[in-house]
Short mmCIF file of C-alpha atoms in Angstrom, two decimals:
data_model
loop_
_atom_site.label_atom_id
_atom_site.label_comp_id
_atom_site.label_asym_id
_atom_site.label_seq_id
_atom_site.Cartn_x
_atom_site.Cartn_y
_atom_site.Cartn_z
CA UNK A 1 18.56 -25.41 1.96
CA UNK A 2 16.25 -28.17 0.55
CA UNK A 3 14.06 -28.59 3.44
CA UNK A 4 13.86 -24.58 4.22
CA UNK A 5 12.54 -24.78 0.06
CA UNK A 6 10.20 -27.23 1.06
CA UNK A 7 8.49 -25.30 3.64
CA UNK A 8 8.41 -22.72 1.95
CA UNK A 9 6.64 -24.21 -0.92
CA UNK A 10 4.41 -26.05 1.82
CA UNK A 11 3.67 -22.15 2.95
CA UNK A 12 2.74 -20.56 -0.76
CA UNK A 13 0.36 -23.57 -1.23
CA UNK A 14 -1.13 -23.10 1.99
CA UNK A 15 -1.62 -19.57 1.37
CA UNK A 16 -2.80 -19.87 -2.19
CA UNK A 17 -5.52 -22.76 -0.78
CA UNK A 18 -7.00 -20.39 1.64
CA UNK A 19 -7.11 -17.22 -0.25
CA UNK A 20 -9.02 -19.32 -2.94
CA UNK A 21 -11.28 -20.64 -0.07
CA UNK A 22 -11.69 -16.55 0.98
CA UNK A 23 -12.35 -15.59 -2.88
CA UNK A 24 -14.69 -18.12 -3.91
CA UNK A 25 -16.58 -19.06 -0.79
CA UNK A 26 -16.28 -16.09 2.21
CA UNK A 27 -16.94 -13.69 -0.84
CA UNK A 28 -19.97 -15.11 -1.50
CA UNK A 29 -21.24 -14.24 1.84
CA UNK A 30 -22.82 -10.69 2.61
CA UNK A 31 -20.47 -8.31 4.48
CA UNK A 32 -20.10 -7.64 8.00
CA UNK A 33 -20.27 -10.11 10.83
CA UNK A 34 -21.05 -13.21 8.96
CA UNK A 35 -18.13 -12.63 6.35
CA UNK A 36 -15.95 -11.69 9.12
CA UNK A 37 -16.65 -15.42 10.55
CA UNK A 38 -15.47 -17.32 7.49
CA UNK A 39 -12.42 -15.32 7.46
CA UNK A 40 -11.58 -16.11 11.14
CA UNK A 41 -9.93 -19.43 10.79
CA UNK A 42 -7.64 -17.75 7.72
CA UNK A 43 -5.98 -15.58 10.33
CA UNK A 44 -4.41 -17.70 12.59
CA UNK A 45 -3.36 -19.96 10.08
CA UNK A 46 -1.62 -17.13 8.30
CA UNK A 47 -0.26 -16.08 11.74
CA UNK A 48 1.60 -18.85 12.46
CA UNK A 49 2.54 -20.19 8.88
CA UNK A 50 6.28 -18.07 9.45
CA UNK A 51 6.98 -20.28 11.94
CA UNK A 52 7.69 -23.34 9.60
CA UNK A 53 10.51 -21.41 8.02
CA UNK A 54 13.83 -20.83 9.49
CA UNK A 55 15.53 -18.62 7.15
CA UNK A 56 15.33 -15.14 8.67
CA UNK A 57 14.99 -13.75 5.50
CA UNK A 58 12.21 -15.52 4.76
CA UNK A 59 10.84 -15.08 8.04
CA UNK A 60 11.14 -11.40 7.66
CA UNK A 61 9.58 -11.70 4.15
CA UNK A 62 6.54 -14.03 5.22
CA UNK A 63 6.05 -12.90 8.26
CA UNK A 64 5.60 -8.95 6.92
CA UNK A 65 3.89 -10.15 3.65
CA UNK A 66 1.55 -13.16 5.36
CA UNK A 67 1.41 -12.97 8.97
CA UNK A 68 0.83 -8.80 8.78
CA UNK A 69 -0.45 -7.33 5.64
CA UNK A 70 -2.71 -10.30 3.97
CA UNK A 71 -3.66 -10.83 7.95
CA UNK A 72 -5.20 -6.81 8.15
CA UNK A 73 -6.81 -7.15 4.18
CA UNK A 74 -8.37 -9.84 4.67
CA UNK A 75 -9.92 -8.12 7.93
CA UNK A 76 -10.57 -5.44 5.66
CA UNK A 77 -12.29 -7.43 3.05
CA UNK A 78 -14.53 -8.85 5.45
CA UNK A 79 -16.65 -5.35 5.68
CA UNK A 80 -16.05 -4.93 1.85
CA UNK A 81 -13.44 -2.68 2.54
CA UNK A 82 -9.63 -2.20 1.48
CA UNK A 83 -7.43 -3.62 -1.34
CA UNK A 84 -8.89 -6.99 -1.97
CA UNK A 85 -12.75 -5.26 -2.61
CA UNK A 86 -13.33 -3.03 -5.33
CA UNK A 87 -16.23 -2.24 -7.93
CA UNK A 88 -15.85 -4.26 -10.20
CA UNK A 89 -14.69 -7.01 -8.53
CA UNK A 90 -11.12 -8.10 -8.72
CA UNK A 91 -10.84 -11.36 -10.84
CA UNK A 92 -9.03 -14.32 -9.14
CA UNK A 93 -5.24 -13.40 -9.88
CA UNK A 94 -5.69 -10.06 -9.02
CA UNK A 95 -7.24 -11.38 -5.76
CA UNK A 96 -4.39 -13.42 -4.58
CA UNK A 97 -1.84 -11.23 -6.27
CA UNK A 98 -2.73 -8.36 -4.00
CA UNK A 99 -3.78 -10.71 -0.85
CA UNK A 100 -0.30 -11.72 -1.01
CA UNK A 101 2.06 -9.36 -2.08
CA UNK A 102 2.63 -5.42 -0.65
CA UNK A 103 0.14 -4.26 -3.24
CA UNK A 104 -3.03 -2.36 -2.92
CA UNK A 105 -5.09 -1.01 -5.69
CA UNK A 106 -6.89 2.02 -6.66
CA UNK A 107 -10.61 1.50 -6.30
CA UNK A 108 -12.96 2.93 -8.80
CA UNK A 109 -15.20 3.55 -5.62
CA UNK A 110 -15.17 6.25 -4.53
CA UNK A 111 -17.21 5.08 -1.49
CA UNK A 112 -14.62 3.03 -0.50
CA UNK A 113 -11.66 5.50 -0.35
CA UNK A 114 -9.50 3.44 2.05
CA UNK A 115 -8.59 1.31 -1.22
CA UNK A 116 -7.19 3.70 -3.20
CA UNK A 117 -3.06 3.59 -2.29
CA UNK A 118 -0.11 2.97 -4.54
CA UNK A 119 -1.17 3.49 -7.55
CA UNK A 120 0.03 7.28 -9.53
CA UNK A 121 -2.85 9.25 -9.33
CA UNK A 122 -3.17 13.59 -9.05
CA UNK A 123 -3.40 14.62 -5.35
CA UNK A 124 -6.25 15.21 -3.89
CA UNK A 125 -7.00 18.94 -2.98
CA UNK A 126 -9.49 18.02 -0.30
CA UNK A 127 -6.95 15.45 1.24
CA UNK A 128 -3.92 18.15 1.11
CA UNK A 129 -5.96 20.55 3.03
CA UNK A 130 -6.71 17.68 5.95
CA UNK A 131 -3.05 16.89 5.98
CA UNK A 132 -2.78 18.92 9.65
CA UNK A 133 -6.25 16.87 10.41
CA UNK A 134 -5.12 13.48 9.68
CA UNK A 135 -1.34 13.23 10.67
CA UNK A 136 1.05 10.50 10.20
CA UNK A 137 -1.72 8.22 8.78
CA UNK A 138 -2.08 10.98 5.07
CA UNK A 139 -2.68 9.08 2.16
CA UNK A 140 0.00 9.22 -0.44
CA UNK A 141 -2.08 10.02 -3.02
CA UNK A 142 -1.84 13.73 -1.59
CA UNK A 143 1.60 13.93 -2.39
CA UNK A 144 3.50 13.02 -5.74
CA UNK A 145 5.90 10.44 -5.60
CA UNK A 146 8.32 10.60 -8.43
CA UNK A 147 9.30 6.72 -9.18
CA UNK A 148 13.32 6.23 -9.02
CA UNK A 149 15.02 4.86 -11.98
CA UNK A 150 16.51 1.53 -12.41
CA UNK A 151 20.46 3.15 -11.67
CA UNK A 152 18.69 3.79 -8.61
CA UNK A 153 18.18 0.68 -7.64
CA UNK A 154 21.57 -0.28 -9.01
CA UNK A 155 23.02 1.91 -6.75
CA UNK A 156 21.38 0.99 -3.84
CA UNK A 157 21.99 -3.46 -4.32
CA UNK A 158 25.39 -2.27 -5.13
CA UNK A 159 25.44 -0.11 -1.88
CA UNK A 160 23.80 -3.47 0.31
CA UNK A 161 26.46 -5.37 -1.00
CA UNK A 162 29.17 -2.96 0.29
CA UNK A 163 27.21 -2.70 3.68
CA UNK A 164 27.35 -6.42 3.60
CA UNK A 165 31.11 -7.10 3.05
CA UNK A 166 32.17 -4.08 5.38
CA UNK A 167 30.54 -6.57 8.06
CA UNK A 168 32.99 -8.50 7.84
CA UNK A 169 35.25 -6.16 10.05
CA UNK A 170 32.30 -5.94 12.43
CA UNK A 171 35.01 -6.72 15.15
CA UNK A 172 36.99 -3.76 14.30
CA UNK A 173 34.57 -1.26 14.26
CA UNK A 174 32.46 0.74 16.95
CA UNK A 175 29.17 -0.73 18.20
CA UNK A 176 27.17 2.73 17.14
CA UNK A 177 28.57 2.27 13.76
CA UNK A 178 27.33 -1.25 13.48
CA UNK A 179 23.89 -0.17 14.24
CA UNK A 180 23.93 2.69 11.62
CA UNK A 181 25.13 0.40 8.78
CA UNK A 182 21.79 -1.49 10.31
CA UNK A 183 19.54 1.24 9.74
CA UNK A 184 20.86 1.50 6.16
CA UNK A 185 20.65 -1.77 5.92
CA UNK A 186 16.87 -1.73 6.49
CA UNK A 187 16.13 0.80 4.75
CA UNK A 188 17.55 -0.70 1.27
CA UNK A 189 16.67 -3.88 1.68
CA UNK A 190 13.04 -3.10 1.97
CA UNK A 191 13.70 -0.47 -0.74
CA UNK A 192 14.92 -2.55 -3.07
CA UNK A 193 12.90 -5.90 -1.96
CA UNK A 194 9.48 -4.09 -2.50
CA UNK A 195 10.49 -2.40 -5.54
CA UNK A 196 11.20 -5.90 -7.01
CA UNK A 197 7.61 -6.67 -5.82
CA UNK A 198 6.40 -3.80 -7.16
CA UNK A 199 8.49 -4.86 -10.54
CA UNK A 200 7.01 -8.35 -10.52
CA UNK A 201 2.78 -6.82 -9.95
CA UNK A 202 4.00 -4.13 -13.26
CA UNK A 203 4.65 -7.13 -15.44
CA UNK A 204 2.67 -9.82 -14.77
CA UNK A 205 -0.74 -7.69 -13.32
CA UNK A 206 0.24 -4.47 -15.46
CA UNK A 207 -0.84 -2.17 -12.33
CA UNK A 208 1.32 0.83 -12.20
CA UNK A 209 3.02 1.56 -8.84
CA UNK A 210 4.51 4.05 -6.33
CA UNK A 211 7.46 3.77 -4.30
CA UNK A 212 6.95 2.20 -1.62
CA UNK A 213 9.61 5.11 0.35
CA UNK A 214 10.42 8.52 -0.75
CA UNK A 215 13.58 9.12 0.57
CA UNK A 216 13.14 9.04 4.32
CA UNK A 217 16.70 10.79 4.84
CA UNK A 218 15.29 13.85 4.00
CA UNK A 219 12.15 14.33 6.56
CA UNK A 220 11.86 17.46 8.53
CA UNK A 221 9.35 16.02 11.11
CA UNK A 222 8.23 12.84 12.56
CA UNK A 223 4.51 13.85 10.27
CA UNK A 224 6.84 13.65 7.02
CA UNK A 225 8.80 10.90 8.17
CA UNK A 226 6.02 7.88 9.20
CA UNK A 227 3.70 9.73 6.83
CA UNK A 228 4.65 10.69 4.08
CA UNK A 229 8.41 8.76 3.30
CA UNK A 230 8.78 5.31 5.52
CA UNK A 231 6.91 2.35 4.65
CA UNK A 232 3.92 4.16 2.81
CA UNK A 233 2.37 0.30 2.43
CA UNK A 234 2.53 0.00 6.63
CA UNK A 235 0.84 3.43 6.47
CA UNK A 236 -1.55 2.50 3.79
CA UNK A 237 -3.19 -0.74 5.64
CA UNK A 238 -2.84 0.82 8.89
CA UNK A 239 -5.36 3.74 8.40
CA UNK A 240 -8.43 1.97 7.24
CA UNK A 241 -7.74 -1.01 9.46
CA UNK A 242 -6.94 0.74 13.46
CA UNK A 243 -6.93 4.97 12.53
CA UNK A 244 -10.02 5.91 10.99
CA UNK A 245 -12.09 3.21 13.44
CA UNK A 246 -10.91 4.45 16.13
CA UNK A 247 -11.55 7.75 15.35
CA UNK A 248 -14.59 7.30 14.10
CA UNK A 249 -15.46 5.53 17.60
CA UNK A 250 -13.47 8.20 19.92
CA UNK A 251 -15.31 11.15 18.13
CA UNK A 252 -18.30 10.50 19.86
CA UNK A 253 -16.51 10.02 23.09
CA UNK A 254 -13.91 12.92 23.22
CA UNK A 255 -14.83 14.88 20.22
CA UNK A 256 -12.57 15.13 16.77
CA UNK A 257 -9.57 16.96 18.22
CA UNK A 258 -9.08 14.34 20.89
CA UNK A 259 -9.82 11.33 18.85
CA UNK A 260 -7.52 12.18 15.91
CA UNK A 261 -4.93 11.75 18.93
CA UNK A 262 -5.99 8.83 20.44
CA UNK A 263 -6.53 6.96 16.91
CA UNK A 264 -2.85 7.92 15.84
CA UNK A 265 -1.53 6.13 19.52
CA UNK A 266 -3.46 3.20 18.69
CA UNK A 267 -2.31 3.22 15.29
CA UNK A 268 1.40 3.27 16.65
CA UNK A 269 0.66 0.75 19.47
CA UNK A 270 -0.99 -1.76 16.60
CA UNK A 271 2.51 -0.94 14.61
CA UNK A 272 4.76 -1.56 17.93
CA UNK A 273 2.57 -5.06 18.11
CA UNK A 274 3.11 -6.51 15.26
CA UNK A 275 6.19 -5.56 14.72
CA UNK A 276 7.05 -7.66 18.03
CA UNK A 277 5.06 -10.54 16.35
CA UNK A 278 8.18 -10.33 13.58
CA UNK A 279 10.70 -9.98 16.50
CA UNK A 280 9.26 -13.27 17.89
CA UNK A 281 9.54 -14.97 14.33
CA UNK A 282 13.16 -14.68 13.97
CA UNK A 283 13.93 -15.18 17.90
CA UNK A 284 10.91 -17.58 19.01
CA UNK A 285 11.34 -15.92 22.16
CA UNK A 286 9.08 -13.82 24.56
CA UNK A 287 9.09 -10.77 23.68
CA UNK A 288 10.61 -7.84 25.75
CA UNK A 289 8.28 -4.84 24.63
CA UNK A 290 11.06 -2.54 23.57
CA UNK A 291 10.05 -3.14 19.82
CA UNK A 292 6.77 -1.80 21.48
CA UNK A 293 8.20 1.18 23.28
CA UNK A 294 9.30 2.17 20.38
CA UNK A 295 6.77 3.07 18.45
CA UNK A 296 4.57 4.35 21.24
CA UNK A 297 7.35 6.90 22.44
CA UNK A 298 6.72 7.96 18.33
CA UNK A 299 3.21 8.08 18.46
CA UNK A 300 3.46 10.26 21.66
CA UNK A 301 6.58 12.18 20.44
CA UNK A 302 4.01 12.85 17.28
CA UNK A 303 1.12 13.74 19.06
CA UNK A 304 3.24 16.15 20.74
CA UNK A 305 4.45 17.49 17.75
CA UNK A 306 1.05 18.02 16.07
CA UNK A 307 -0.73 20.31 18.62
CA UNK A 308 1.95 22.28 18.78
CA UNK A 309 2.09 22.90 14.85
CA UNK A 310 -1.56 23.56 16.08
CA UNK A 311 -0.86 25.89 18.58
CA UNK A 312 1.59 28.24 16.09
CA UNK A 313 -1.01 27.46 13.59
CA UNK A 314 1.95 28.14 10.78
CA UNK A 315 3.44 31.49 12.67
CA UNK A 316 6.45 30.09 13.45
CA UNK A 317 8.38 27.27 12.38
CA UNK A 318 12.04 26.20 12.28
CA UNK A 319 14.12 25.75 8.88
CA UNK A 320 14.09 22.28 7.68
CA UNK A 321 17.65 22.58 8.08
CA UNK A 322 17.34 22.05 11.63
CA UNK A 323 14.63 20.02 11.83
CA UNK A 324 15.62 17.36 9.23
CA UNK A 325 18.66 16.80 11.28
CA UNK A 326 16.33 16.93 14.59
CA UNK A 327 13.96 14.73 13.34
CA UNK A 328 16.67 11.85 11.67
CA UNK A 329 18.86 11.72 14.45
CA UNK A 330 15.01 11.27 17.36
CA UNK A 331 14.54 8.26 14.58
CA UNK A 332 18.15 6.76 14.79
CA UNK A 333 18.36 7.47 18.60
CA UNK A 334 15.77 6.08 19.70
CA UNK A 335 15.77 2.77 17.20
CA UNK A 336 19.49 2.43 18.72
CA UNK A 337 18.14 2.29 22.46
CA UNK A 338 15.04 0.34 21.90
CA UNK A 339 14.45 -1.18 18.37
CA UNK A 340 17.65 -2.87 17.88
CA UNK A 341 18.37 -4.43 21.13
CA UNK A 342 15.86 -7.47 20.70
CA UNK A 343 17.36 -7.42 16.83
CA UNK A 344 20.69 -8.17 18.03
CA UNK A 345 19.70 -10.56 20.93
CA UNK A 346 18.02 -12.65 18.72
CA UNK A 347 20.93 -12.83 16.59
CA UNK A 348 19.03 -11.85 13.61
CA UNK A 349 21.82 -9.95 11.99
CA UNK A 350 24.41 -12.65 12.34
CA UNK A 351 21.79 -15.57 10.65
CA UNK A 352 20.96 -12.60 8.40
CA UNK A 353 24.73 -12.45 7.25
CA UNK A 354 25.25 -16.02 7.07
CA UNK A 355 22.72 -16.58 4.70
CA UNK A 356 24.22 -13.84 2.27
CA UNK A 357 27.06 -15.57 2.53
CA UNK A 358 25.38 -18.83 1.70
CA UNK A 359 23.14 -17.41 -1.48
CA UNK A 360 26.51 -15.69 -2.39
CA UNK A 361 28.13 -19.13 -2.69
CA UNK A 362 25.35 -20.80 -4.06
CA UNK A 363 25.20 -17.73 -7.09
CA UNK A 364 29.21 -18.01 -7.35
CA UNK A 365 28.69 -22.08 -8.21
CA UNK A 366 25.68 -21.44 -10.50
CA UNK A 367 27.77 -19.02 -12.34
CA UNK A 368 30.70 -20.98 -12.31
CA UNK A 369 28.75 -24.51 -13.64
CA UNK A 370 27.65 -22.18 -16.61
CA UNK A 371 30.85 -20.75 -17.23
CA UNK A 372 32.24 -24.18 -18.07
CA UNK A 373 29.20 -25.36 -19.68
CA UNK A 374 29.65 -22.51 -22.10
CA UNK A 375 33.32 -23.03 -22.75
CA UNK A 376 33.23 -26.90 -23.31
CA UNK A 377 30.68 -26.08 -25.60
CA UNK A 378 32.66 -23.88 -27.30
CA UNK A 379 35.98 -26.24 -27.50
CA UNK A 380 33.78 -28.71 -28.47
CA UNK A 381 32.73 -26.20 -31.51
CA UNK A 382 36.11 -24.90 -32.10
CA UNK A 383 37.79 -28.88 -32.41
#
């Protein structure tokens, strides 16, 4: 426990020296190539800093936070785009804050439109009427997000710590079950592990925030589902960083129709890849590409699903009673037969168990050492 705080303290310090080094030094330089080559070394470095940890929560945590999203903004940043460039300039904390954490602001821009994410704002009429033009990648300021209360959240960390105690019987129970508990499992710990993020920019940064999912349970197609309710943040850096370039690139080579397409594959197959980078994290092992399958078979399965919305052009559609179910059970399917497998051979969900187990322990003593504290100063008061 003290050595895994060590490195990570060894990582944050790290970070926090080369963010400084990209605010007051590669931000001094003109955007565009040159910029781009003072950020360079940053990447690599933040690439590999996950692997000094061991903890595959913090792995998981770093390696989404560090190795992924600061990775993509500072790539961003380097063409004055994205979260960490705005007009005015962010000031130093706000810099870092938002370099680091799942956060991206609302530019005052409006040039620079691939900034503005996460922050409550009135949808955009001109973005709801694209929503058939720019699938899967929409911003989220075209839809209203309505932000969940704290019982919420109370629900949900009391519902994770069910999940985690009914492992405990893991060897009584059926495999498919395990993997469902998984998927719930997921989905509130990044719920409730980016709304404490999100809790932590409010205070200290006084930035107001959306949800980072809007209850992904409920999609009624693959569009609404990577879109508009899973991960908005993934969706958020993904568009400006791997969509709209390489639409803006395949326009000219296939025309807009075609390139819309072939920007939302690569914006899946960017996904699938560093998503395996995160696989390799918590297994250090090659990786088998079924992480990567997975989110191309998506992209595909999407693309698919968009021209024919196209083709019906609204005529015809199915009730969202069939195709929430549809569209859930393609997610949970498929993440069974190819997103899971490397999960479990890497034994991330036994080391993720363990070390609930461990912080449980650790919280039970912490408790318990106050507990008496408290009452021997109160017999102390009371003789």
């Amino acid at each position: 426990m003290n050595s895994e705080i060590k490195s990570l303290i060894k990582v944050w310090i790290t970070v926090l020296a080369s963010l400084s080094y990209c605010y007051f030094f590669s931000k001094k330089i003109p955007k565009g190539f040159l910029r781009l080559l003072s950020v360079l070394p940053i990447i690599p470095i933040f690439t590999m800093l996950p692997l000094s940890l061991s903890s595959i929560n913090l792995l998981g945590i770093i390696g989404f936070f560090i190795g992924w999203l600061a990775n993509f903004k500072l790539l961003l940043f380097s063409f004055d785009q994205g979260p960490l460039s705005s007009n005015p300039p962010l000031s130093f904390k706000h810099f870092i804050s938002i370099a680091c954490f799942p956060v991206m602001i609302k530019s005052k821009n409006k040039q620079n439109p691939s900034s503005q994410i996460k922050i409550k704002q009135n949808p955009s009429p001109q973005n709801s009427s694209n929503n058939h033009e720019n699938p899967s990648i929409s911003s989220t300021s075209s839809t209203q997000i309505k932000p969940k209360s704290l019982l919420n959240y109370a629900i949900k960390g009391l519902l994770l710590v069910l999940l985690i105690r009914v492992y405990d019987y893991k060897p009584y129970l059926n495999p498919n079950f395990i993997l469902l508990l998984y998927c719930f499992h997921i989905y509130l710990n990044l719920d409730i592990l980016l709304a404490l993020v999100s809790a932590m920019v409010r205070f200290f940064l006084g930035l107001e925030l959306e949800p980072q999912f809007d209850s992904p349970f409920i999609s009624t197609s693959l569009q609404d589902f990577w879109g508009r309710r899973w991960n908005l943040m993934v969706t958020g850096i993904l568009r400006p960083t791997v969509y709209q370039p390489v639409r803006s690139i395949c326009t000219r080579i296939f025309g807009r129709r075609w390139a819309q397409l072939v920007a939302l594959l690569a914006t899946f197959a960017v996904s699938g890849l560093m998503h395996e980078l995160i696989f390799f994290y918590f297994g250090r092992v090659w990786p088998t590409w079924e992480v990567m399958s997975f989110f191309v078979l998506h992209g595909i399965c999407l693309a698919v699903e968009i021209e024919v919305k196209r083709c019906f052009n609204g005529r015809w559609q199915l009730h969202r009673f069939v195709t929430g179910p549809l569209t859930v059970g393609f997610v949970l399917v498929t993440g069974f037969r190819l997103f899971f497998p490397q999960y479990l051979r890497c034994g991330a969900d036994v080391r993720a168990i363990r070390e609930y187990a461990i912080i449980g322990e650790f919280v039970k003593g912490v408790v318990s050492n106050i507990w008496v504290s408290v009452g021997g100063k109160i017999d102390t008061v009371s003789a």
